Amino acid sequence: MEHFSVIIPVYNRIEEIRDLLESLAHQTASNFEVIIVEDGSTDRCEEIAGTYSSSLDLRYYFKQNEGRSIARNFGMKQARGTYFIFFDSDCVIPPDYFEKLNMEMEREPFDCFGGPDAADESFTNVQKAINHSMTSFLTTGGIRGGKIRLEKFIPRTFNMGFSRKVYEYVGGFREMFSEDIDMSTRIRIAGFSIGLYPDLFVYHKRRVNFRKFFRQVYVFGMSRITLKLLYPDSLKLVHCLPALFVIGVFILIILGIFISPWWLLPIGIYFIAIFISSLLSTKSLPIAFLTIPASIIQLGGYGCGFIKSFVGKILLRKGRDEQEEIRIRQGK
């Protein structure tokens, strides 16, 4: 049986880390250690971590603020496990997570793996609506672990693991946006196996309001172009769909205003489909209604960030210069 090192970077999230540690303390399998790396928080969680030191094999470290990737790399240097597991500090882990992981590793071991995320019953309706929007095939193409996908599965650090051998060969995370996609891409290029364990899910709280959610997905859209510059073949059609959505909706609204309201029909049909999908999935009318603005924010925010970065960095060639691109590729 493998031994896992759970590495959690934390920055000013006391309540979230309490819920995460509580869920880890109730796991049905115990072949893991927990490494918390406090990345220069002003509101430290050391005391909370200490309350779980008797129920978990837990070590706490505090370091100056340098970013979550540097914090994860610091945690890997302290780790004793044969595999490293990464959770975001706003995740809650189902009690049978490691029991399932042990069975999956016996059945089909991968060098790098990940699982999907879900919404727990305790989450707010806004969080549940955001979660559905982020996991629905109609809005993301299933790229975050859905059963139907338009792209190869890419593990992300809210629920990701890889072997010590991978770390020793590929190195650590780079301090950049979408660092987990960058890491997964480097692992794939190096020839290691990557797989999805569809039943190995975590509860992911995500953003608690739409304003913070917009900012998050806007940055996601911008970082996709950075990844395109690093890995020219990484940009797929599914990544461009939010930008096409923004452009298409803009054109349809103009046509609907100046030509005929019938041009607005495709927009209405699409959001009705999102509403029905959410209603069937969540069994909740309020969540289904909230999924509509969540989807608009997700697609619009990502699409606008993508378009801005595409125009600036691809068409106008502004921003990161060639020498900086080379430094990032080399991990410097």
PDB file of N, CA and C in Angstrom, residues 6 16 45 57-58 72 74 84 105 119 147 172 182 191 196 209 216-217 290 299 310 312:
ATOM      1  N   VAL A   6      -0.177  14.556   1.922  1.00  0.00           N
ATOM      2  CA  VAL A   6      -1.154  15.579   1.552  1.00  0.00           C
ATOM      3  C   VAL A   6      -0.535  16.948   1.811  1.00  0.00           C
ATOM      4  N   GLU A  16     -11.770  27.711   6.592  1.00  0.00           N
ATOM      5  CA  GLU A  16     -11.712  26.687   5.557  1.00  0.00           C
ATOM      6  C   GLU A  16     -10.764  25.553   5.951  1.00  0.00           C
ATOM      7  N   CYS A  45      -3.133  29.849  10.987  1.00  0.00           N
ATOM      8  CA  CYS A  45      -3.951  28.696  11.387  1.00  0.00           C
ATOM      9  C   CYS A  45      -3.154  27.695  12.225  1.00  0.00           C
ATOM     10  N   ASP A  57      -1.434  12.567  11.309  1.00  0.00           N
ATOM     11  CA  ASP A  57       0.023  12.684  11.186  1.00  0.00           C
ATOM     12  C   ASP A  57       0.270  14.004  10.468  1.00  0.00           C
ATOM     13  N   LEU A  58       0.381  15.075  11.239  1.00  0.00           N
ATOM     14  CA  LEU A  58       0.331  16.426  10.686  1.00  0.00           C
ATOM     15  C   LEU A  58       1.570  17.219  11.066  1.00  0.00           C
ATOM     16  N   ARG A  72       3.702  24.968  -2.213  1.00  0.00           N
ATOM     17  CA  ARG A  72       3.577  23.531  -2.524  1.00  0.00           C
ATOM     18  C   ARG A  72       4.963  22.902  -2.701  1.00  0.00           C
ATOM     19  N   PHE A  74       7.709  23.841  -1.322  1.00  0.00           N
ATOM     20  CA  PHE A  74       8.280  23.734   0.018  1.00  0.00           C
ATOM     21  C   PHE A  74       7.725  22.489   0.714  1.00  0.00           C
ATOM     22  N   PHE A  84       2.426  12.405  -3.747  1.00  0.00           N
ATOM     23  CA  PHE A  84       2.032  13.700  -3.191  1.00  0.00           C
ATOM     24  C   PHE A  84       0.595  13.994  -3.623  1.00  0.00           C
ATOM     25  N   MET A 105      -5.579   2.760  -6.998  1.00  0.00           N
ATOM     26  CA  MET A 105      -4.158   2.561  -7.264  1.00  0.00           C
ATOM     27  C   MET A 105      -3.827   1.088  -7.448  1.00  0.00           C
ATOM     28  N   ALA A 119     -20.376  19.680  -4.966  1.00  0.00           N
ATOM     29  CA  ALA A 119     -20.864  20.609  -3.943  1.00  0.00           C
ATOM     30  C   ALA A 119     -21.486  19.820  -2.808  1.00  0.00           C
ATOM     31  N   LYS A 147     -17.749  13.099 -17.174  1.00  0.00           N
ATOM     32  CA  LYS A 147     -17.738  11.800 -17.843  1.00  0.00           C
ATOM     33  C   LYS A 147     -17.667  11.954 -19.353  1.00  0.00           C
ATOM     34  N   GLY A 172       9.205  21.036  -9.504  1.00  0.00           N
ATOM     35  CA  GLY A 172       8.033  21.551  -8.805  1.00  0.00           C
ATOM     36  C   GLY A 172       7.157  22.432  -9.667  1.00  0.00           C
ATOM     37  N   ASP A 182      -0.083  23.857 -16.198  1.00  0.00           N
ATOM     38  CA  ASP A 182       1.315  23.844 -16.638  1.00  0.00           C
ATOM     39  C   ASP A 182       2.025  22.589 -16.137  1.00  0.00           C
ATOM     40  N   GLY A 191       6.322  12.053 -20.550  1.00  0.00           N
ATOM     41  CA  GLY A 191       6.009  10.659 -20.837  1.00  0.00           C
ATOM     42  C   GLY A 191       5.369   9.889 -19.701  1.00  0.00           C
ATOM     43  N   LEU A 196      -7.739   9.874 -14.850  1.00  0.00           N
ATOM     44  CA  LEU A 196      -8.852  10.376 -14.050  1.00  0.00           C
ATOM     45  C   LEU A 196      -9.468   9.235 -13.258  1.00  0.00           C
ATOM     46  N   ASN A 209     -19.104  34.419  -3.686  1.00  0.00           N
ATOM     47  CA  ASN A 209     -20.003  35.368  -4.338  1.00  0.00           C
ATOM     48  C   ASN A 209     -19.603  35.531  -5.807  1.00  0.00           C
ATOM     49  N   GLN A 216     -11.942  35.408 -10.685  1.00  0.00           N
ATOM     50  CA  GLN A 216     -11.228  34.141 -10.812  1.00  0.00           C
ATOM     51  C   GLN A 216     -11.237  33.640 -12.253  1.00  0.00           C
ATOM     52  N   VAL A 217     -12.420  33.592 -12.878  1.00  0.00           N
ATOM     53  CA  VAL A 217     -12.499  33.036 -14.233  1.00  0.00           C
ATOM     54  C   VAL A 217     -11.882  33.990 -15.255  1.00  0.00           C
ATOM     55  N   LEU A 290     -30.054  30.320 -10.167  1.00  0.00           N
ATOM     56  CA  LEU A 290     -28.756  30.940  -9.909  1.00  0.00           C
ATOM     57  C   LEU A 290     -27.678  30.439 -10.861  1.00  0.00           C
ATOM     58  N   LEU A 299     -18.679  32.108 -18.360  1.00  0.00           N
ATOM     59  CA  LEU A 299     -18.353  32.192 -19.781  1.00  0.00           C
ATOM     60  C   LEU A 299     -17.911  33.600 -20.174  1.00  0.00           C
ATOM     61  N   PHE A 310      -5.432  37.493 -25.631  1.00  0.00           N
ATOM     62  CA  PHE A 310      -5.156  37.100 -27.019  1.00  0.00           C
ATOM     63  C   PHE A 310      -4.790  38.320 -27.857  1.00  0.00           C
ATOM     64  N   GLY A 312      -3.714  41.272 -26.750  1.00  0.00           N
ATOM     65  CA  GLY A 312      -2.495  41.916 -26.276  1.00  0.00           C
ATOM     66  C   GLY A 312      -1.243  41.117 -26.549  1.00  0.00           C
TER      67      GLY A 312
END
